[in-house]
Short mmCIF file of C-alpha atoms in Angstrom, two decimals:
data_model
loop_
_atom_site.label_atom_id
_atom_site.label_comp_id
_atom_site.label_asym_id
_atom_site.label_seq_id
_atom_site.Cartn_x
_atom_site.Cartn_y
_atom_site.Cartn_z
CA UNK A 1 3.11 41.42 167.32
CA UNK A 2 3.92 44.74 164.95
CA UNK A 3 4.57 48.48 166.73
CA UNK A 4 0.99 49.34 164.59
CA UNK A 5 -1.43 46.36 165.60
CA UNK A 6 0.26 46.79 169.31
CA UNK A 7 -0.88 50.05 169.26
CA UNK A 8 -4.32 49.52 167.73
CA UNK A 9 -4.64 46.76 170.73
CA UNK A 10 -3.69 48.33 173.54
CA UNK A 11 -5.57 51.75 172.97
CA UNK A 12 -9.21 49.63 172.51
CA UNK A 13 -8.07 47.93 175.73
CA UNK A 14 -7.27 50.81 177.36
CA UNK A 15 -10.41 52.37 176.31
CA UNK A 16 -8.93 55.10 174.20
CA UNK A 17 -11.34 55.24 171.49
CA UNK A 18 -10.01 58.24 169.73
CA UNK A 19 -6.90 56.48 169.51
CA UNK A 20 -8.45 53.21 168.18
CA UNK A 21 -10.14 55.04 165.36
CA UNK A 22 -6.98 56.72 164.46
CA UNK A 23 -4.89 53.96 163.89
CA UNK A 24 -8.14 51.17 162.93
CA UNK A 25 -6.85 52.03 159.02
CA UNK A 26 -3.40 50.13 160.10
CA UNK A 27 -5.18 46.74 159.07
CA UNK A 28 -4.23 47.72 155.84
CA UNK A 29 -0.70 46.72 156.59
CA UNK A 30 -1.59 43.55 156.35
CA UNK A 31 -0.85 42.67 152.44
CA UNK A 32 -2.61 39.15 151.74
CA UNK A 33 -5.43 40.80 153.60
CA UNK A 34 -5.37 43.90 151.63
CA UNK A 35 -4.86 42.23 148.86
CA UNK A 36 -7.97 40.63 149.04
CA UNK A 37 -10.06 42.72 150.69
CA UNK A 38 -8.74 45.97 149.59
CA UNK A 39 -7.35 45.79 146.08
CA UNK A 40 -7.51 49.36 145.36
CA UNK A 41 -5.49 49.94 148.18
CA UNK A 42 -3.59 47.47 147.13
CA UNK A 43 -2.49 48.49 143.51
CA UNK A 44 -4.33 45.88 141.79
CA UNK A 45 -5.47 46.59 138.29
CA UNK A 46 -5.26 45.25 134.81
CA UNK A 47 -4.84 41.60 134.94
CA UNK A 48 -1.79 41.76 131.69
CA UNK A 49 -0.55 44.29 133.32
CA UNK A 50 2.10 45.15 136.64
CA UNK A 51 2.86 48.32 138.06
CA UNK A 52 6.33 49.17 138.64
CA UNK A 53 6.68 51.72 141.58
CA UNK A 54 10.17 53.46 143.42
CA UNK A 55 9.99 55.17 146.77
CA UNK A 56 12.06 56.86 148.70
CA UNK A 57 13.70 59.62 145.61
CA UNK A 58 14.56 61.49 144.31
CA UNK A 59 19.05 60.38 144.92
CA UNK A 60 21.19 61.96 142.97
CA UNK A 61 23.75 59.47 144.28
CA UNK A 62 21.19 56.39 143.00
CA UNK A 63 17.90 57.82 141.03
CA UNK A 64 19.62 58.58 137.49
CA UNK A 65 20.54 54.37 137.60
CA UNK A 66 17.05 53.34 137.66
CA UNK A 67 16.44 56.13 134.85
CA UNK A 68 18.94 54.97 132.76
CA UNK A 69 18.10 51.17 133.40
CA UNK A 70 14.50 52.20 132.55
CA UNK A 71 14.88 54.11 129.16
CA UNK A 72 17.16 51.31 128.48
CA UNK A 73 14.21 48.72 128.46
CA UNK A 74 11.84 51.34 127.14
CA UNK A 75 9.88 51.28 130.55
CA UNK A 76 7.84 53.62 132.48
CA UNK A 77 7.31 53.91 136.65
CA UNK A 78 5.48 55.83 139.20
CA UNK A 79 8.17 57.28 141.32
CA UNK A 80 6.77 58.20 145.10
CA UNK A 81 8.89 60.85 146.00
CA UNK A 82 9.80 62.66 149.59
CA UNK A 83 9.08 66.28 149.42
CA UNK A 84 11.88 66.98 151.74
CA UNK A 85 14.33 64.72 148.82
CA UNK A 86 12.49 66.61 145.74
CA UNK A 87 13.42 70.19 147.50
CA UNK A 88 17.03 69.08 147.69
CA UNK A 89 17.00 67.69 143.74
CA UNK A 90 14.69 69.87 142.07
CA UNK A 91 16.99 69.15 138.57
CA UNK A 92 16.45 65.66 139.49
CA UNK A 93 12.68 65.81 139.94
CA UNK A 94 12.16 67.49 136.46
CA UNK A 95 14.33 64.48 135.01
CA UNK A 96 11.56 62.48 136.28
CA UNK A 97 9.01 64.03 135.19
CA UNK A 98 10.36 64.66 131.52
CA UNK A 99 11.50 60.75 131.17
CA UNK A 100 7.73 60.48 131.04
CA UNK A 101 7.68 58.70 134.38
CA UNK A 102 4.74 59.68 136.64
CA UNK A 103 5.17 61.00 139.86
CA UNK A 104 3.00 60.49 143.46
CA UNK A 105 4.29 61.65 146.87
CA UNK A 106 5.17 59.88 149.97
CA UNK A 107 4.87 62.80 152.37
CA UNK A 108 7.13 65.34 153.36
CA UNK A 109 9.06 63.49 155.49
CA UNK A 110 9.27 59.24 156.36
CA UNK A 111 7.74 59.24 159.69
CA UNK A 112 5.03 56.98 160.94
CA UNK A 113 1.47 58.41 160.31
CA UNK A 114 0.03 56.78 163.51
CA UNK A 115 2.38 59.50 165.15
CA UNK A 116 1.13 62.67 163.57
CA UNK A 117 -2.59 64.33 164.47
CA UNK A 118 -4.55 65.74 161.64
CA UNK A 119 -2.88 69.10 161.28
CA UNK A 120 0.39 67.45 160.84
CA UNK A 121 -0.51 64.84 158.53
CA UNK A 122 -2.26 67.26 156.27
CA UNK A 123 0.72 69.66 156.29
CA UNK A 124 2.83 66.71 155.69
CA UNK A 125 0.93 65.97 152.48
CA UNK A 126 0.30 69.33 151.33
CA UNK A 127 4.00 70.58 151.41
CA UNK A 128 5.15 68.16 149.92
CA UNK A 129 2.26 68.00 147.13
CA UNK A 130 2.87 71.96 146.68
CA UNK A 131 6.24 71.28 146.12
CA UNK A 132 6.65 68.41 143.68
CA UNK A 133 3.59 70.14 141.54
CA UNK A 134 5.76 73.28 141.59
CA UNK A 135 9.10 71.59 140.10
CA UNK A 136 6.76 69.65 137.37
CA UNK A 137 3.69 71.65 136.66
CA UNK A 138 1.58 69.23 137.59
CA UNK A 139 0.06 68.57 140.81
CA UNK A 140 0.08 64.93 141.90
CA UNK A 141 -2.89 62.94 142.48
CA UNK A 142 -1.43 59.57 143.75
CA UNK A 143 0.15 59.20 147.74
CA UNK A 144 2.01 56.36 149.49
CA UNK A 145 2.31 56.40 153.08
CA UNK A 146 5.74 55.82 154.74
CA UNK A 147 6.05 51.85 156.19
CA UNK A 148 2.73 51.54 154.44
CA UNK A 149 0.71 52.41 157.23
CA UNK A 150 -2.32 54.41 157.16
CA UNK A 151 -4.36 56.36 159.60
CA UNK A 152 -7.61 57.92 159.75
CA UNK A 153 -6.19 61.37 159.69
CA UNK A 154 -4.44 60.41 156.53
CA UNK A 155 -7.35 59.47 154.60
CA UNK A 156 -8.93 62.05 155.83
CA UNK A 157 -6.17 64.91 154.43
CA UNK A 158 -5.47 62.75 151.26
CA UNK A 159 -9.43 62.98 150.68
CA UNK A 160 -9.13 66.82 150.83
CA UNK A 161 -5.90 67.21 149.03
CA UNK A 162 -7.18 64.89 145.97
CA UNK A 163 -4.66 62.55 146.52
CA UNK A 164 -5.90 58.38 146.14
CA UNK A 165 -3.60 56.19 148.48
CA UNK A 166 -1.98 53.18 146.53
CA UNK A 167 0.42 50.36 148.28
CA UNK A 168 1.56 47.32 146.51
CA UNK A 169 0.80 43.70 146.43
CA UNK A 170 4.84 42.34 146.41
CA UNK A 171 7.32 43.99 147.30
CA UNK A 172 11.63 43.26 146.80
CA UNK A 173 12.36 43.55 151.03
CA UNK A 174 15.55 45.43 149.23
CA UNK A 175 16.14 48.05 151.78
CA UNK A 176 17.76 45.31 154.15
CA UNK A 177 21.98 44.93 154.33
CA UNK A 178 21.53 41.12 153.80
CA UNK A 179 19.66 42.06 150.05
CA UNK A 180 21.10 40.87 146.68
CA UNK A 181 19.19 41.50 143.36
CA UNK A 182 18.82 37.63 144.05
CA UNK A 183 16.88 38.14 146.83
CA UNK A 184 14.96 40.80 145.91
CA UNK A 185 13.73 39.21 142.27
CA UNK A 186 13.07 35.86 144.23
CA UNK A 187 11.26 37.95 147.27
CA UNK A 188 9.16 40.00 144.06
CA UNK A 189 8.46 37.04 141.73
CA UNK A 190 7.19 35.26 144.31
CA UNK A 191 3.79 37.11 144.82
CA UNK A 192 3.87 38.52 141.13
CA UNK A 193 0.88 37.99 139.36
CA UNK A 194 -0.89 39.86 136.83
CA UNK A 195 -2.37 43.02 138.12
CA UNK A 196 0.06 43.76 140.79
CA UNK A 197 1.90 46.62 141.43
CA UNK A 198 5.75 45.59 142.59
CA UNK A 199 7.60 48.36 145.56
CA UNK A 200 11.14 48.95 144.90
CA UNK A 201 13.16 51.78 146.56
CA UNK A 202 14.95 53.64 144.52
CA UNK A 203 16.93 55.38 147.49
CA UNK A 204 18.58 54.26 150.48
CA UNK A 205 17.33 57.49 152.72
CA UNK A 206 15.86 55.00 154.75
CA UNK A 207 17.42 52.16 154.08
CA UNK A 208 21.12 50.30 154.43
CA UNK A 209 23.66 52.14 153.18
CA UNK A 210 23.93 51.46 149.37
CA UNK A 211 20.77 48.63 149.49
CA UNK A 212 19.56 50.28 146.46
CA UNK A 213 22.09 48.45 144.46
CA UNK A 214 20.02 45.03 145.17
CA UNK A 215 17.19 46.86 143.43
CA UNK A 216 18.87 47.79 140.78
CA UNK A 217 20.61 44.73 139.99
CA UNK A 218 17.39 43.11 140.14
CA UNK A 219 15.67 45.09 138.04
CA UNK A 220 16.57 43.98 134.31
CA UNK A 221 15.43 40.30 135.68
CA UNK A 222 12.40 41.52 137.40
CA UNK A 223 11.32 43.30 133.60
CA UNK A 224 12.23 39.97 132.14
CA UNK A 225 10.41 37.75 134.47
CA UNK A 226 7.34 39.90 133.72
CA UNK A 227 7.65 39.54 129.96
CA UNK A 228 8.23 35.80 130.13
CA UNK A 229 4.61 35.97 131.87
CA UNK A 230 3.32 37.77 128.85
CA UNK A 231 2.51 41.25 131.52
CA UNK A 232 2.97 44.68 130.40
CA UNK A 233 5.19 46.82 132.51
CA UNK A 234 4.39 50.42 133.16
CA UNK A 235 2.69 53.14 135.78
CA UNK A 236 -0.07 53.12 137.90
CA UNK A 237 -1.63 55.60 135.31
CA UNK A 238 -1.55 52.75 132.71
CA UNK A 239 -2.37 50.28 135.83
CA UNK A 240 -6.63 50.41 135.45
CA UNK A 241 -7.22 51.49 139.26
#
């Protein structure tokens, strides 16, 4: 059983309802339920079309890849950025922005939401909203949380901070050691259909040293795949949610 639904299960049991309520929202997790049940949530959108999203950026050691690899191929992303990574890049974040690439947070800093109260979760967000919408002029409306767990006190800020929570409906698993772009296009194209919205990380922050390579040497074949499928490739702007 996951650290989330453990938690979910033993505070009903226990008889902690406050608890409960604040960590109910982790049955988003879940993605085939999500996907189905929640496909807002869940990134889904124009059925010829697939969102391509990074998180985990900016790197100056790793981001400018993916931005070369992207204006290679003529394609645009939605790059979820840490605010405490975007205050350490700032040059880096601007690139972003001026590649034409759109730009959503993913908090402050990658820590669990079920282990942050409302104050600290809307902090979280707001710092590092402030911050990227200071470096590009324009404040960002989209969030993902870290792990991809929500929590009541997260809608809750995102609500009052404008921001609309989007996950993904496949994702590479490229933030592993054992990852190869191999992997990670066979782990994607799996659960690719039209309409999705692929997770990539375009930083290893978080990840195994240097995993970000599997994502990047997946990419070109992940583009391809969708064009052999006759899908678009862009943002979640572009994405119909």
């Amino acid at each position: 059983m996951s650290t989330p639904v453990r938690l979910l299960r033993t505070a009903a049991l226990a008889g902690l309802p406050a608890l409960a309520l604040h960590a109910a929202p982790v049955i988003s997790t879940f993605g085939p339920l999500r996907n189905r049940v929640m496909p807002r949530l869940a990134g889904r959108g124009r059925a010829d079309h697939v969102a391509l999203t990074f998180d985990d950026g900016p790197d100056p050691l790793s981001t400018p890849f993916f931005l070369r690899a992207l204006d290679e191929r003529g394609v645009r992303a939605t790059f979820f950025l840490l605010g405490c990574q975007a205050r350490r890049s700032p040059g880096l974040v601007r690139e972003i922005a001026a590649a034409g690439h759109e730009i959503g947070i993913h908090g402050w800093l990658h820590r669990p939401l079920l282990l942050r109260g409302p104050r600290a979760t809307h902090d979280d967000f707001a710092r590092a909203r402030d911050t990227v919408g200071a470096l590009t002029g324009q404040v960002p409306r989209l969030f993902r949380p870290p792990y991809g767990v929500m929590s009541t006190a997260a809608h809750l800020a995102a609500r009052r901070l404008g921001l609309t929570p989007v996950l993904w409906t496949c994702w590479g698993e490229d933030w592993t050691a054992r990852a190869t772009p191999d992997s990670v296009h066979r782990t994607v194209v799996r659960d690719l259909a039209g309409g999705g919205t692929i997770l990539l990380h375009d930083s290893d922050c978080t990840s195994a040293p240097g995993a970000w390579r599997s994502a990047l040497g997946a990419l070109p074949r992940l583009l391809d795949s969708c064009d052999q499928r006759g899908l678009a490739v862009g943002p979640l702007r572009e994405h119909g949610i």
